[in-house]
Amino acid sequence: MKIKKCVLPVAGLGTRFLPVTKELAKEMLPLVNRPIISYGVEEALASNCSEIIMITGRAKRSLENYFDRSFELEELLKSRGKMDLYNMVVKISNMAEILYIRQREPLGLGHAILCAELVCKNEFFGVALPDDVFINDVPVLSQLIKIHERMGGTVIALEEVAPENVSRYGIVKSQFEVEPGVHKIIDMVEKPKPEDAPSNLAIMGRYVISPTIFPLLQNAKTGAGGEIQLTDALKVLCEQEPVWGVVYKGRRFDCGTQKGWLAANVQLAMDDPELREVILEIVNK
Ligand code: UTP
């Protein structure tokens, strides 16, 4: 079956971005010319997921508003003859069909995914963590979907990280490489010490997940910080069903931290001929 649904969890508190996130959803921070969330939604659509499910929280109303109509603004732009801007604003609100589900308490990424059970319980679905922004001609989610269509099962995006950085990520154990860059995963561990890491293949924020995950999340015990970890449920899943890891092709920007977000802005601006000049001028001063 085709993957039609993509879940975007955005209910996290974004504490690494405080004080900005005291009042502002980190997903609404600009990445050059549009908010971070826009990149995630565009990637899901470009991967042919026509149904977007956003797991939101109390402080995330601005995301819903961003993708909704804005009549006052539209009327104002129209009456002033600013049709380019009018068309741009209307296009955003017509971009996608989005279903919003509230995660009442931020009990972790695993719990956020569990909130999608009602709509995803009978089919495989995509997951995109908007903090991880990927830039590539073939979207990373679609790279995973292609593997799922060919081989079935759950598919996780992987990146080779430096051994000293394994403790920042979920790290997988590969049984074997079925084809270049595609691993059969038999175990995984969240944020291991370098000496305990089963590999240097780290889980990044794109997945295609089997609906079997839901009962596993229901039964998952709370881990670090009282949160339900997705990795814990995936670890059990790979004992029951095939789970593939795909070393994705593309560039990743970690926009979940201030440093990562700043680096992403500079690097993406450098890709734009006009903005590149602005950056170079500042640096050369
Ligand atoms: P993070 O681990 O980055 O957590 O979540 P966070 O709360 O967003 O940020 P920090 O660590 O406090 O700075 C990874 C993804 O899971 C979502 C987040 O919105 C992010 O997309 N998430 C996390 C939820 O939707 N709900 C949660 O309870 C936790």
Coordinates of C-alpha atoms and ligand atoms in Angstrom, one line a residue:
M1 CA 0.0 0.0 0.0
K2 CA 1.1 3.5 -0.8
I3 CA 2.2 5.7 2.2
K4 CA -0.3 8.5 2.2
K5 CA 0.0 9.8 5.8
C6 CA 2.9 11.7 7.3
V7 CA 3.0 12.5 11.0
L8 CA 4.9 15.6 12.1
P9 CA 5.3 15.8 15.9
V10 CA 5.6 19.4 17.0
A11 CA 4.4 19.3 20.6
G12 CA 7.9 19.4 22.2
L13 CA 8.7 22.3 24.5
G14 CA 12.0 23.2 22.8
T15 CA 13.9 23.9 26.0
R16 CA 17.2 24.0 24.1
F17 CA 15.9 27.1 22.5
L18 CA 14.9 29.0 25.6
P19 CA 14.3 31.8 26.1
V20 CA 13.0 32.2 22.5
T21 CA 10.6 29.2 23.0
K22 CA 9.0 30.7 26.1
E23 CA 6.5 32.3 23.8
L24 CA 7.4 31.2 20.3
A25 CA 7.1 27.8 18.7
K26 CA 10.6 26.9 17.5
E27 CA 9.0 25.5 14.3
M28 CA 8.0 29.0 13.4
L29 CA 11.5 30.4 13.5
P30 CA 12.6 31.4 10.0
L31 CA 15.0 29.4 8.0
V32 CA 16.0 32.0 5.4
N33 CA 12.6 32.9 4.0
R34 CA 10.1 30.6 5.6
P35 CA 9.4 28.9 8.9
I36 CA 11.2 25.6 9.8
I37 CA 7.8 23.8 9.8
S38 CA 7.3 24.7 6.2
Y39 CA 10.3 22.6 5.1
G40 CA 8.9 19.5 6.8
V41 CA 5.5 19.9 5.3
E42 CA 6.9 20.5 1.8
E43 CA 9.1 17.4 2.1
A44 CA 6.1 15.3 3.1
L45 CA 4.1 16.6 0.1
A46 CA 7.0 16.1 -2.3
S47 CA 7.1 12.5 -1.0
N48 CA 3.5 12.1 -2.1
C49 CA 2.0 12.1 1.4
S50 CA -1.2 13.9 0.9
E51 CA -2.4 13.7 4.5
I52 CA -0.4 15.6 7.1
I53 CA -1.0 14.9 10.7
M54 CA 0.5 17.4 13.1
I55 CA 0.8 16.5 16.8
T56 CA 0.6 19.8 18.5
G57 CA 0.5 21.2 22.0
R58 CA -0.9 24.2 23.8
A59 CA 1.8 26.6 22.7
K60 CA 1.7 25.7 19.0
R61 CA -1.4 27.6 17.8
S62 CA 0.7 29.7 15.6
L63 CA 1.5 26.7 13.4
E64 CA -2.2 26.1 12.8
N65 CA -2.7 29.7 12.0
Y66 CA 0.2 29.7 9.6
F67 CA -1.4 27.1 7.4
D68 CA -4.9 28.5 7.7
R69 CA -6.6 31.3 5.7
S70 CA -5.9 34.9 6.9
F71 CA -8.8 36.9 5.6
E72 CA -7.9 40.3 7.0
L73 CA -4.4 40.1 5.6
E74 CA -5.6 38.7 2.2
E75 CA -8.2 41.5 1.9
L76 CA -5.6 44.2 2.8
L77 CA -3.1 42.9 0.3
K78 CA -5.8 42.7 -2.4
S79 CA -7.1 46.2 -1.7
R80 CA -3.5 47.6 -2.0
G81 CA -2.9 45.7 -5.2
K82 CA -0.1 43.6 -3.8
M83 CA -1.1 40.6 -5.8
D84 CA 2.2 38.8 -5.6
L85 CA 2.1 38.8 -1.8
Y86 CA -1.7 38.0 -1.8
N87 CA -1.0 34.9 -4.0
M88 CA 1.9 33.8 -1.8
V89 CA -0.3 34.0 1.3
V90 CA -3.2 32.1 -0.2
K91 CA -0.9 29.5 -1.6
I92 CA 0.4 28.6 1.9
S93 CA -3.1 28.1 3.2
N94 CA -3.9 25.8 0.2
M95 CA -0.7 23.9 0.5
A96 CA -1.9 20.8 2.4
E97 CA -4.7 19.1 4.1
I98 CA -3.6 19.1 7.7
L99 CA -5.2 17.3 10.6
Y100 CA -4.2 18.6 14.1
I101 CA -4.1 16.3 17.1
R102 CA -3.3 17.7 20.5
Q103 CA -0.8 16.0 22.8
R104 CA -2.1 17.1 26.1
E105 CA 1.2 16.7 27.9
P106 CA 4.7 16.6 26.3
L107 CA 5.4 13.0 27.4
G108 CA 8.0 12.3 24.7
L109 CA 8.3 11.6 21.0
G110 CA 7.0 8.0 21.5
H111 CA 3.9 9.4 23.2
A112 CA 3.5 12.0 20.4
I113 CA 3.4 9.2 17.8
L114 CA 0.9 7.3 19.9
C115 CA -1.4 10.3 19.7
A116 CA -1.7 9.5 15.9
E117 CA -3.0 6.0 16.6
L118 CA -6.6 6.8 15.8
V119 CA -5.8 7.9 12.3
C120 CA -2.8 5.7 11.5
K121 CA -3.7 2.4 13.2
N122 CA -4.4 0.4 10.1
E123 CA -1.5 1.4 7.8
F124 CA 2.2 2.2 7.5
F125 CA 2.8 5.9 7.9
G126 CA 5.7 8.4 7.4
V127 CA 7.1 10.4 10.3
A128 CA 9.1 13.6 9.8
L129 CA 10.6 15.5 12.8
P130 CA 10.6 19.1 11.6
D131 CA 13.8 20.0 13.6
D132 CA 15.8 17.9 11.2
V133 CA 15.7 19.8 7.9
F134 CA 17.0 17.8 4.9
I135 CA 17.9 19.3 1.6
N136 CA 18.1 17.0 -1.4
D137 CA 16.6 16.7 -4.9
V138 CA 15.0 13.4 -3.8
P139 CA 13.4 14.1 -0.5
V140 CA 14.7 11.9 2.3
L141 CA 11.3 10.7 3.3
S142 CA 10.7 9.6 -0.2
Q143 CA 14.0 7.7 -0.2
L144 CA 12.6 5.7 2.8
I145 CA 9.2 5.2 1.2
K146 CA 10.9 3.7 -1.9
I147 CA 12.7 1.2 0.3
H148 CA 9.4 0.4 2.0
E149 CA 7.6 -0.1 -1.3
R150 CA 10.3 -2.5 -2.4
M151 CA 11.0 -4.4 0.8
G152 CA 8.1 -3.8 3.1
G153 CA 8.6 -3.2 6.8
T154 CA 9.6 -0.2 8.9
V155 CA 12.4 2.1 7.5
I156 CA 14.6 4.5 9.5
A157 CA 16.9 7.2 8.2
L158 CA 20.5 6.8 9.3
E159 CA 23.6 8.9 9.3
E160 CA 27.1 7.9 10.0
V161 CA 28.3 10.0 12.9
A162 CA 31.8 10.5 14.4
P163 CA 32.3 7.9 17.3
E164 CA 32.6 10.8 19.8
N165 CA 29.1 12.0 18.9
V166 CA 27.2 8.7 19.3
S167 CA 25.9 9.7 22.8
R168 CA 23.7 12.4 21.2
Y169 CA 21.6 10.0 19.1
G170 CA 19.8 6.7 18.9
I171 CA 22.3 4.2 17.5
V172 CA 21.4 1.0 15.6
K173 CA 22.9 -2.4 15.4
S174 CA 23.0 -3.7 11.9
Q175 CA 22.8 -7.5 11.2
F176 CA 24.0 -7.0 7.6
E177 CA 23.9 -4.6 4.7
V178 CA 21.3 -5.9 2.2
E179 CA 22.5 -3.5 -0.4
P180 CA 24.8 -0.5 -0.2
G181 CA 23.5 1.9 2.5
V182 CA 20.5 -0.3 3.5
H183 CA 20.9 -2.2 6.8
K184 CA 18.8 -4.9 8.5
I185 CA 18.4 -3.5 12.0
I186 CA 18.3 -6.0 14.9
D187 CA 18.8 -3.7 17.9
M188 CA 19.1 0.0 18.9
V189 CA 20.1 2.0 21.9
E190 CA 19.3 5.6 22.8
K191 CA 22.3 7.8 23.5
P192 CA 24.9 5.2 24.3
K193 CA 28.4 5.9 25.7
P194 CA 30.9 5.6 22.8
E195 CA 32.3 2.3 24.3
D196 CA 28.7 0.8 24.4
A197 CA 27.6 1.9 21.0
P198 CA 26.8 -1.0 18.6
S199 CA 27.8 1.1 15.6
N200 CA 28.2 4.7 14.5
L201 CA 24.9 4.6 12.5
A202 CA 22.7 7.2 14.1
I203 CA 18.9 7.5 13.8
M204 CA 17.8 10.8 12.2
G205 CA 14.3 12.4 12.1
R206 CA 12.6 10.5 9.2
Y207 CA 10.8 7.2 9.4
V208 CA 8.3 4.9 7.7
I209 CA 6.6 3.1 10.6
S210 CA 4.5 0.0 10.9
P211 CA 1.1 0.3 12.8
T212 CA 2.4 -2.5 15.0
I213 CA 4.3 0.3 16.8
F214 CA 1.1 1.5 18.6
P215 CA 0.5 -1.4 21.0
L216 CA 4.3 -1.3 21.7
L217 CA 4.1 2.4 22.5
Q218 CA 1.0 1.7 24.7
N219 CA 3.1 -0.8 26.7
A220 CA 6.3 1.1 26.7
K221 CA 7.6 2.1 30.0
T222 CA 8.6 5.7 30.6
G223 CA 12.3 6.2 30.2
A224 CA 14.6 9.1 30.8
G225 CA 12.8 12.2 32.0
G226 CA 9.4 10.4 32.4
E227 CA 9.1 10.3 28.6
I228 CA 8.0 7.5 26.3
Q229 CA 10.8 7.0 23.9
L230 CA 10.2 6.0 20.3
T231 CA 13.5 4.2 20.1
D232 CA 12.4 1.8 22.9
A233 CA 9.3 0.8 20.9
L234 CA 11.3 0.5 17.7
K235 CA 13.8 -1.7 19.5
V236 CA 11.0 -4.2 20.3
L237 CA 9.5 -3.8 16.8
C238 CA 12.7 -5.0 15.2
E239 CA 12.4 -8.3 17.1
Q240 CA 8.9 -8.8 15.5
E241 CA 9.0 -7.3 12.0
P242 CA 11.6 -6.2 9.5
V243 CA 13.2 -2.8 10.3
W244 CA 15.5 -1.4 7.6
G245 CA 17.9 1.4 8.1
V246 CA 18.8 3.6 5.2
V247 CA 21.8 5.9 5.0
Y248 CA 20.0 8.8 3.5
K249 CA 21.4 11.0 0.7
G250 CA 21.3 14.7 1.3
R251 CA 22.3 17.5 3.6
R252 CA 20.8 17.7 7.2
F253 CA 20.5 20.7 9.4
D254 CA 19.7 20.3 13.0
C255 CA 17.4 23.2 13.7
G256 CA 16.5 22.0 17.2
T257 CA 19.4 23.9 18.8
Q258 CA 20.4 27.6 18.5
K259 CA 23.8 26.7 17.0
G260 CA 22.3 24.3 14.5
W261 CA 19.6 26.7 13.5
L262 CA 22.1 29.6 13.0
A263 CA 24.4 27.3 11.0
A264 CA 21.5 26.2 8.8
N265 CA 20.5 29.8 8.1
V266 CA 24.1 30.8 7.1
Q267 CA 24.5 27.7 4.9
L268 CA 21.2 28.0 3.2
A269 CA 21.8 31.7 2.7
M270 CA 25.1 30.9 1.1
D271 CA 23.2 28.8 -1.5
D272 CA 21.3 31.8 -2.6
P273 CA 23.3 34.1 -4.9
E274 CA 21.8 37.3 -3.5
L275 CA 22.0 36.4 0.1
R276 CA 25.5 35.0 -0.3
E277 CA 26.7 38.4 -1.2
V278 CA 25.2 39.8 2.0
I279 CA 26.9 37.2 4.2
L280 CA 30.2 37.6 2.4
E281 CA 30.1 41.4 2.8
I282 CA 29.5 41.1 6.6
V283 CA 32.2 38.5 7.0
N284 CA 34.7 40.5 5.1
K285 CA 34.0 43.6 7.2
Ligands
UTP1 P1 13.1 16.9 21.0 O1 13.8 15.8 21.6 O2 13.8 17.8 20.1 O3 12.3 17.7 22.2 O4 11.8 16.3 20.2 P2 11.8 19.2 22.2 O5 10.9 19.4 23.3 O6 11.2 19.6 20.8 O7 13.1 20.1 22.3 P3 14.1 20.2 23.6 O8 14.9 18.9 23.6 O9 13.3 20.5 24.8 O10 14.9 21.4 23.2 C1 11.9 15.7 19.0 C2 10.6 15.9 18.2 O11 9.6 15.3 18.9 C3 8.5 16.3 19.2 C4 9.2 17.6 19.1 O12 8.3 18.6 18.8 C5 10.3 17.4 18.0 O13 9.7 17.5 16.8 N1 8.0 16.0 20.6 C6 8.8 15.8 21.6 C7 6.6 16.0 20.7 O14 5.8 16.2 19.8 N2 6.1 15.7 22.0 C8 7.0 15.5 23.1 O15 6.4 15.2 24.2 C9 8.3 15.5 22.9

